[in-house]
Structure formats: C-alpha cells, structure tokens
Amino acid sequence: DIFALEAVSKLTAFNSQEISNMIWAYATAKESHPKLFERVAEHIAGLERLNQFKPQGLSNIVWAYATAEEPNSKLFKKVAEYIIGLDNLGQFNPQSISNIVWAY
C-alpha cells in the first residue's frame, strides 16, 4: 500500500504517538505490511530510550505486533527492558498491562 511505503521512507519524521497509532491501525484493520512492521521495529529498537512513548503507546505497539503476527525479538526486548527499568509501573493502567502481558 502506498501509505505504508511512504511511511517507511519518512519514519524518522513520525513522533511516538504517530508511530503507535499507525502500527495499531494496520493490525486492527488486519492489513499486512511486513516491511512497515520491520522498519518500525528497527526504528524503535534503535532508539536510545523509549521515554517519549506513553504507556498506552507501548502497549498498542506490542499488541499490534502480536495481533498482526509480526514477531520482532529486538523490539520486544527493547520494550521489556524499558518497562523493567522503570521505577514505578503506576503510569500503566490495567488495560495497558494486560495488553503487554498478552502480547508477550
């Protein structure tokens, strides 16, 4: 799809919310685009920190990868390490925690 190809070429212009929304939308619509999922995973896994992502955004991202059956161990490891390193999980609501646990 033309949008996915364009997004892949301009991924660094997207903010964390836009990335989360885009991946969630593709998974929800059951639209397969392996190259998009691969590039987004590489982008996120390559970030120094994930603190720009809100808990719901991280939850939506891992949920989307699991739902779309687009596993990416580097992405899941990066998200897990970020969550484990947090001092307080209170910022994650029960739904976000449930989605993350389900995705893993």
Short mmCIF file of N, CA and C in Angstrom, two decimals:
data_model
loop_
_atom_site.label_atom_id
_atom_site.label_comp_id
_atom_site.label_asym_id
_atom_site.label_seq_id
_atom_site.Cartn_x
_atom_site.Cartn_y
_atom_site.Cartn_z
N ASP A 1 0.84 -1.18 0.00
CA ASP A 1 0.00 0.00 0.00
C ASP A 1 0.88 1.23 0.00
N ILE A 2 0.39 2.25 -0.66
CA ILE A 2 1.18 3.46 -0.91
C ILE A 2 1.50 4.21 0.39
N PHE A 3 0.55 4.23 1.33
CA PHE A 3 0.80 4.92 2.60
C PHE A 3 1.93 4.25 3.37
N ALA A 4 1.91 2.93 3.44
CA ALA A 4 2.95 2.21 4.17
C ALA A 4 4.32 2.46 3.55
N LEU A 5 4.40 2.45 2.24
CA LEU A 5 5.68 2.69 1.57
C LEU A 5 6.18 4.11 1.84
N GLU A 6 5.27 5.05 1.84
CA GLU A 6 5.64 6.44 2.14
C GLU A 6 6.07 6.57 3.60
N ALA A 7 5.35 5.92 4.49
CA ALA A 7 5.69 5.97 5.92
C ALA A 7 7.08 5.38 6.16
N VAL A 8 7.39 4.28 5.50
CA VAL A 8 8.70 3.65 5.65
C VAL A 8 9.81 4.64 5.26
N SER A 9 9.59 5.38 4.21
CA SER A 9 10.63 6.31 3.74
C SER A 9 10.76 7.55 4.61
N LYS A 10 9.75 7.85 5.43
CA LYS A 10 9.77 9.07 6.25
C LYS A 10 9.58 8.78 7.73
N LEU A 11 9.95 7.59 8.14
CA LEU A 11 9.70 7.14 9.51
C LEU A 11 10.28 8.06 10.58
N THR A 12 11.44 8.63 10.33
CA THR A 12 12.06 9.49 11.34
C THR A 12 11.28 10.79 11.55
N ALA A 13 10.38 11.12 10.65
CA ALA A 13 9.56 12.33 10.81
C ALA A 13 8.35 12.09 11.72
N PHE A 14 8.05 10.82 12.02
CA PHE A 14 6.90 10.49 12.86
C PHE A 14 7.27 10.62 14.34
N ASN A 15 6.34 11.13 15.14
CA ASN A 15 6.57 11.13 16.59
C ASN A 15 6.08 9.80 17.17
N SER A 16 6.31 9.59 18.45
CA SER A 16 5.99 8.31 19.08
C SER A 16 4.50 7.98 18.99
N GLN A 17 3.64 8.96 19.18
CA GLN A 17 2.19 8.73 19.10
C GLN A 17 1.78 8.33 17.69
N GLU A 18 2.33 8.99 16.70
CA GLU A 18 2.01 8.67 15.31
C GLU A 18 2.46 7.26 14.93
N ILE A 19 3.62 6.87 15.41
CA ILE A 19 4.12 5.51 15.15
C ILE A 19 3.18 4.49 15.79
N SER A 20 2.84 4.72 17.03
CA SER A 20 1.94 3.81 17.75
C SER A 20 0.59 3.70 17.04
N ASN A 21 0.02 4.83 16.69
CA ASN A 21 -1.29 4.84 16.03
C ASN A 21 -1.24 4.12 14.68
N MET A 22 -0.18 4.35 13.94
CA MET A 22 -0.07 3.74 12.61
C MET A 22 0.01 2.22 12.70
N ILE A 23 0.89 1.72 13.56
CA ILE A 23 1.05 0.27 13.69
C ILE A 23 -0.22 -0.36 14.25
N TRP A 24 -0.84 0.29 15.22
CA TRP A 24 -2.10 -0.20 15.79
C TRP A 24 -3.17 -0.27 14.69
N ALA A 25 -3.25 0.77 13.86
CA ALA A 25 -4.27 0.81 12.81
C ALA A 25 -4.08 -0.32 11.80
N TYR A 26 -2.86 -0.59 11.39
CA TYR A 26 -2.61 -1.69 10.45
C TYR A 26 -3.01 -3.03 11.07
N ALA A 27 -2.67 -3.24 12.32
CA ALA A 27 -3.03 -4.51 12.97
C ALA A 27 -4.54 -4.62 13.14
N THR A 28 -5.17 -3.54 13.55
CA THR A 28 -6.62 -3.55 13.76
C THR A 28 -7.37 -3.81 12.45
N ALA A 29 -6.88 -3.22 11.38
CA ALA A 29 -7.51 -3.40 10.06
C ALA A 29 -7.14 -4.72 9.41
N LYS A 30 -6.26 -5.48 10.09
CA LYS A 30 -5.79 -6.75 9.55
C LYS A 30 -5.13 -6.58 8.18
N GLU A 31 -4.40 -5.46 8.05
CA GLU A 31 -3.65 -5.16 6.84
C GLU A 31 -2.20 -5.58 7.04
N SER A 32 -1.74 -6.46 6.24
CA SER A 32 -0.37 -6.95 6.37
C SER A 32 0.56 -6.07 5.56
N HIS A 33 1.61 -5.62 6.21
CA HIS A 33 2.67 -4.91 5.52
C HIS A 33 3.98 -5.18 6.26
N PRO A 34 4.57 -6.36 6.01
CA PRO A 34 5.77 -6.79 6.74
C PRO A 34 6.92 -5.78 6.72
N LYS A 35 7.13 -5.10 5.59
CA LYS A 35 8.22 -4.14 5.50
C LYS A 35 7.99 -2.98 6.48
N LEU A 36 6.77 -2.50 6.58
CA LEU A 36 6.46 -1.42 7.51
C LEU A 36 6.71 -1.87 8.94
N PHE A 37 6.21 -3.04 9.30
CA PHE A 37 6.40 -3.55 10.66
C PHE A 37 7.89 -3.76 10.96
N GLU A 38 8.63 -4.25 9.99
CA GLU A 38 10.06 -4.47 10.18
C GLU A 38 10.79 -3.15 10.41
N ARG A 39 10.51 -2.16 9.58
CA ARG A 39 11.20 -0.86 9.70
C ARG A 39 10.82 -0.13 10.99
N VAL A 40 9.56 -0.20 11.38
CA VAL A 40 9.15 0.44 12.63
C VAL A 40 9.86 -0.23 13.80
N ALA A 41 9.91 -1.54 13.79
CA ALA A 41 10.60 -2.27 14.86
C ALA A 41 12.08 -1.89 14.92
N GLU A 42 12.72 -1.82 13.77
CA GLU A 42 14.13 -1.42 13.73
C GLU A 42 14.30 0.00 14.28
N HIS A 43 13.40 0.87 13.90
CA HIS A 43 13.46 2.26 14.36
C HIS A 43 13.34 2.33 15.89
N ILE A 44 12.33 1.67 16.44
CA ILE A 44 12.12 1.72 17.88
C ILE A 44 13.26 1.03 18.62
N ALA A 45 13.67 -0.12 18.16
CA ALA A 45 14.76 -0.85 18.81
C ALA A 45 16.07 -0.06 18.77
N GLY A 46 16.23 0.79 17.78
CA GLY A 46 17.43 1.59 17.65
C GLY A 46 17.45 2.87 18.46
N LEU A 47 16.33 3.21 19.06
CA LEU A 47 16.27 4.43 19.88
C LEU A 47 17.06 4.23 21.17
N GLU A 48 17.70 5.27 21.62
CA GLU A 48 18.47 5.18 22.85
C GLU A 48 17.56 4.93 24.05
N ARG A 49 16.44 5.64 24.09
CA ARG A 49 15.47 5.49 25.18
C ARG A 49 14.06 5.49 24.61
N LEU A 50 13.13 4.98 25.37
CA LEU A 50 11.73 4.94 24.93
C LEU A 50 10.85 5.86 25.76
N ASN A 51 11.44 6.78 26.51
CA ASN A 51 10.64 7.61 27.39
C ASN A 51 9.72 8.58 26.65
N GLN A 52 9.88 8.73 25.35
CA GLN A 52 8.96 9.57 24.58
C GLN A 52 7.64 8.85 24.31
N PHE A 53 7.61 7.53 24.53
CA PHE A 53 6.39 6.75 24.33
C PHE A 53 5.58 6.71 25.63
N LYS A 54 4.30 6.98 25.52
CA LYS A 54 3.41 6.84 26.67
C LYS A 54 3.13 5.36 26.87
N PRO A 55 2.75 4.97 28.09
CA PRO A 55 2.45 3.55 28.35
C PRO A 55 1.45 2.96 27.36
N GLN A 56 0.39 3.70 27.05
CA GLN A 56 -0.59 3.17 26.11
C GLN A 56 0.03 2.98 24.73
N GLY A 57 0.93 3.86 24.32
CA GLY A 57 1.60 3.72 23.04
C GLY A 57 2.43 2.46 22.97
N LEU A 58 3.19 2.19 24.03
CA LEU A 58 3.99 0.96 24.07
C LEU A 58 3.08 -0.26 24.06
N SER A 59 2.02 -0.18 24.83
CA SER A 59 1.05 -1.28 24.89
C SER A 59 0.46 -1.54 23.50
N ASN A 60 0.07 -0.47 22.83
CA ASN A 60 -0.52 -0.61 21.49
C ASN A 60 0.47 -1.18 20.49
N ILE A 61 1.73 -0.80 20.62
CA ILE A 61 2.74 -1.29 19.69
C ILE A 61 2.95 -2.80 19.85
N VAL A 62 3.19 -3.26 21.07
CA VAL A 62 3.43 -4.70 21.22
C VAL A 62 2.16 -5.49 20.93
N TRP A 63 1.00 -4.94 21.27
CA TRP A 63 -0.27 -5.60 20.94
C TRP A 63 -0.39 -5.73 19.42
N ALA A 64 -0.05 -4.66 18.70
CA ALA A 64 -0.17 -4.67 17.24
C ALA A 64 0.74 -5.72 16.61
N TYR A 65 1.97 -5.81 17.09
CA TYR A 65 2.90 -6.81 16.54
C TYR A 65 2.40 -8.22 16.80
N ALA A 66 1.88 -8.47 17.99
CA ALA A 66 1.35 -9.80 18.31
C ALA A 66 0.10 -10.10 17.49
N THR A 67 -0.78 -9.13 17.38
CA THR A 67 -2.03 -9.31 16.63
C THR A 67 -1.76 -9.54 15.15
N ALA A 68 -0.82 -8.79 14.60
CA ALA A 68 -0.50 -8.91 13.18
C ALA A 68 0.40 -10.10 12.88
N GLU A 69 0.79 -10.81 13.95
CA GLU A 69 1.69 -11.95 13.81
C GLU A 69 2.97 -11.54 13.08
N GLU A 70 3.52 -10.42 13.56
CA GLU A 70 4.77 -9.87 13.02
C GLU A 70 5.78 -9.84 14.17
N PRO A 71 6.25 -10.99 14.62
CA PRO A 71 7.17 -11.00 15.77
C PRO A 71 8.47 -10.28 15.46
N ASN A 72 8.98 -9.61 16.48
CA ASN A 72 10.27 -8.95 16.33
C ASN A 72 10.96 -8.96 17.69
N SER A 73 11.91 -9.86 17.85
CA SER A 73 12.54 -10.05 19.16
C SER A 73 13.29 -8.81 19.63
N LYS A 74 13.90 -8.07 18.73
CA LYS A 74 14.63 -6.86 19.14
C LYS A 74 13.68 -5.81 19.70
N LEU A 75 12.55 -5.64 19.05
CA LEU A 75 11.55 -4.68 19.54
C LEU A 75 11.02 -5.10 20.90
N PHE A 76 10.62 -6.37 21.02
CA PHE A 76 10.05 -6.84 22.28
C PHE A 76 11.07 -6.78 23.41
N LYS A 77 12.32 -7.05 23.10
CA LYS A 77 13.37 -6.97 24.12
C LYS A 77 13.55 -5.52 24.56
N LYS A 78 13.58 -4.60 23.61
CA LYS A 78 13.75 -3.18 23.92
C LYS A 78 12.62 -2.68 24.81
N VAL A 79 11.39 -3.02 24.47
CA VAL A 79 10.24 -2.58 25.27
C VAL A 79 10.29 -3.21 26.66
N ALA A 80 10.59 -4.50 26.73
CA ALA A 80 10.67 -5.18 28.03
C ALA A 80 11.74 -4.56 28.91
N GLU A 81 12.91 -4.30 28.35
CA GLU A 81 13.99 -3.70 29.13
C GLU A 81 13.61 -2.31 29.63
N TYR A 82 12.92 -1.56 28.80
CA TYR A 82 12.47 -0.22 29.22
C TYR A 82 11.49 -0.33 30.39
N ILE A 83 10.51 -1.21 30.27
CA ILE A 83 9.50 -1.35 31.32
C ILE A 83 10.14 -1.85 32.62
N ILE A 84 11.02 -2.82 32.52
CA ILE A 84 11.70 -3.36 33.70
C ILE A 84 12.52 -2.27 34.40
N GLY A 85 13.08 -1.36 33.64
CA GLY A 85 13.91 -0.30 34.19
C GLY A 85 13.15 0.84 34.84
N LEU A 86 11.84 0.85 34.71
CA LEU A 86 11.05 1.92 35.31
C LEU A 86 10.97 1.75 36.82
N ASP A 87 10.99 2.87 37.53
CA ASP A 87 10.87 2.83 38.99
C ASP A 87 9.44 2.56 39.45
N ASN A 88 8.49 2.94 38.62
CA ASN A 88 7.09 2.88 39.03
C ASN A 88 6.22 2.48 37.84
N LEU A 89 5.51 1.39 37.97
CA LEU A 89 4.60 0.97 36.90
C LEU A 89 3.22 1.60 37.05
N GLY A 90 3.07 2.50 38.01
CA GLY A 90 1.78 3.14 38.25
C GLY A 90 1.26 3.93 37.07
N GLN A 91 2.16 4.32 36.17
CA GLN A 91 1.71 5.06 34.99
C GLN A 91 1.01 4.16 33.97
N PHE A 92 1.15 2.83 34.13
CA PHE A 92 0.48 1.88 33.25
C PHE A 92 -0.87 1.51 33.84
N ASN A 93 -1.95 1.74 33.09
CA ASN A 93 -3.27 1.34 33.58
C ASN A 93 -3.44 -0.17 33.37
N PRO A 94 -4.44 -0.75 34.02
CA PRO A 94 -4.63 -2.21 33.91
C PRO A 94 -4.75 -2.72 32.47
N GLN A 95 -5.42 -1.96 31.61
CA GLN A 95 -5.58 -2.39 30.22
C GLN A 95 -4.23 -2.45 29.51
N SER A 96 -3.39 -1.44 29.73
CA SER A 96 -2.06 -1.44 29.11
C SER A 96 -1.23 -2.62 29.57
N ILE A 97 -1.26 -2.88 30.87
CA ILE A 97 -0.52 -4.03 31.41
C ILE A 97 -1.05 -5.33 30.82
N SER A 98 -2.36 -5.45 30.74
CA SER A 98 -2.96 -6.67 30.17
C SER A 98 -2.54 -6.87 28.72
N ASN A 99 -2.57 -5.79 27.94
CA ASN A 99 -2.18 -5.90 26.52
C ASN A 99 -0.72 -6.30 26.37
N ILE A 100 0.13 -5.74 27.22
CA ILE A 100 1.55 -6.06 27.14
C ILE A 100 1.79 -7.52 27.52
N VAL A 101 1.18 -7.96 28.60
CA VAL A 101 1.35 -9.36 29.02
C VAL A 101 0.83 -10.29 27.94
N TRP A 102 -0.32 -9.99 27.38
CA TRP A 102 -0.90 -10.83 26.32
C TRP A 102 0.04 -10.90 25.12
N ALA A 103 0.62 -9.77 24.74
CA ALA A 103 1.47 -9.71 23.55
C ALA A 103 2.72 -10.56 23.68
N TYR A 104 3.24 -10.64 24.91
CA TYR A 104 4.46 -11.43 25.12
C TYR A 104 4.12 -12.90 25.23
#
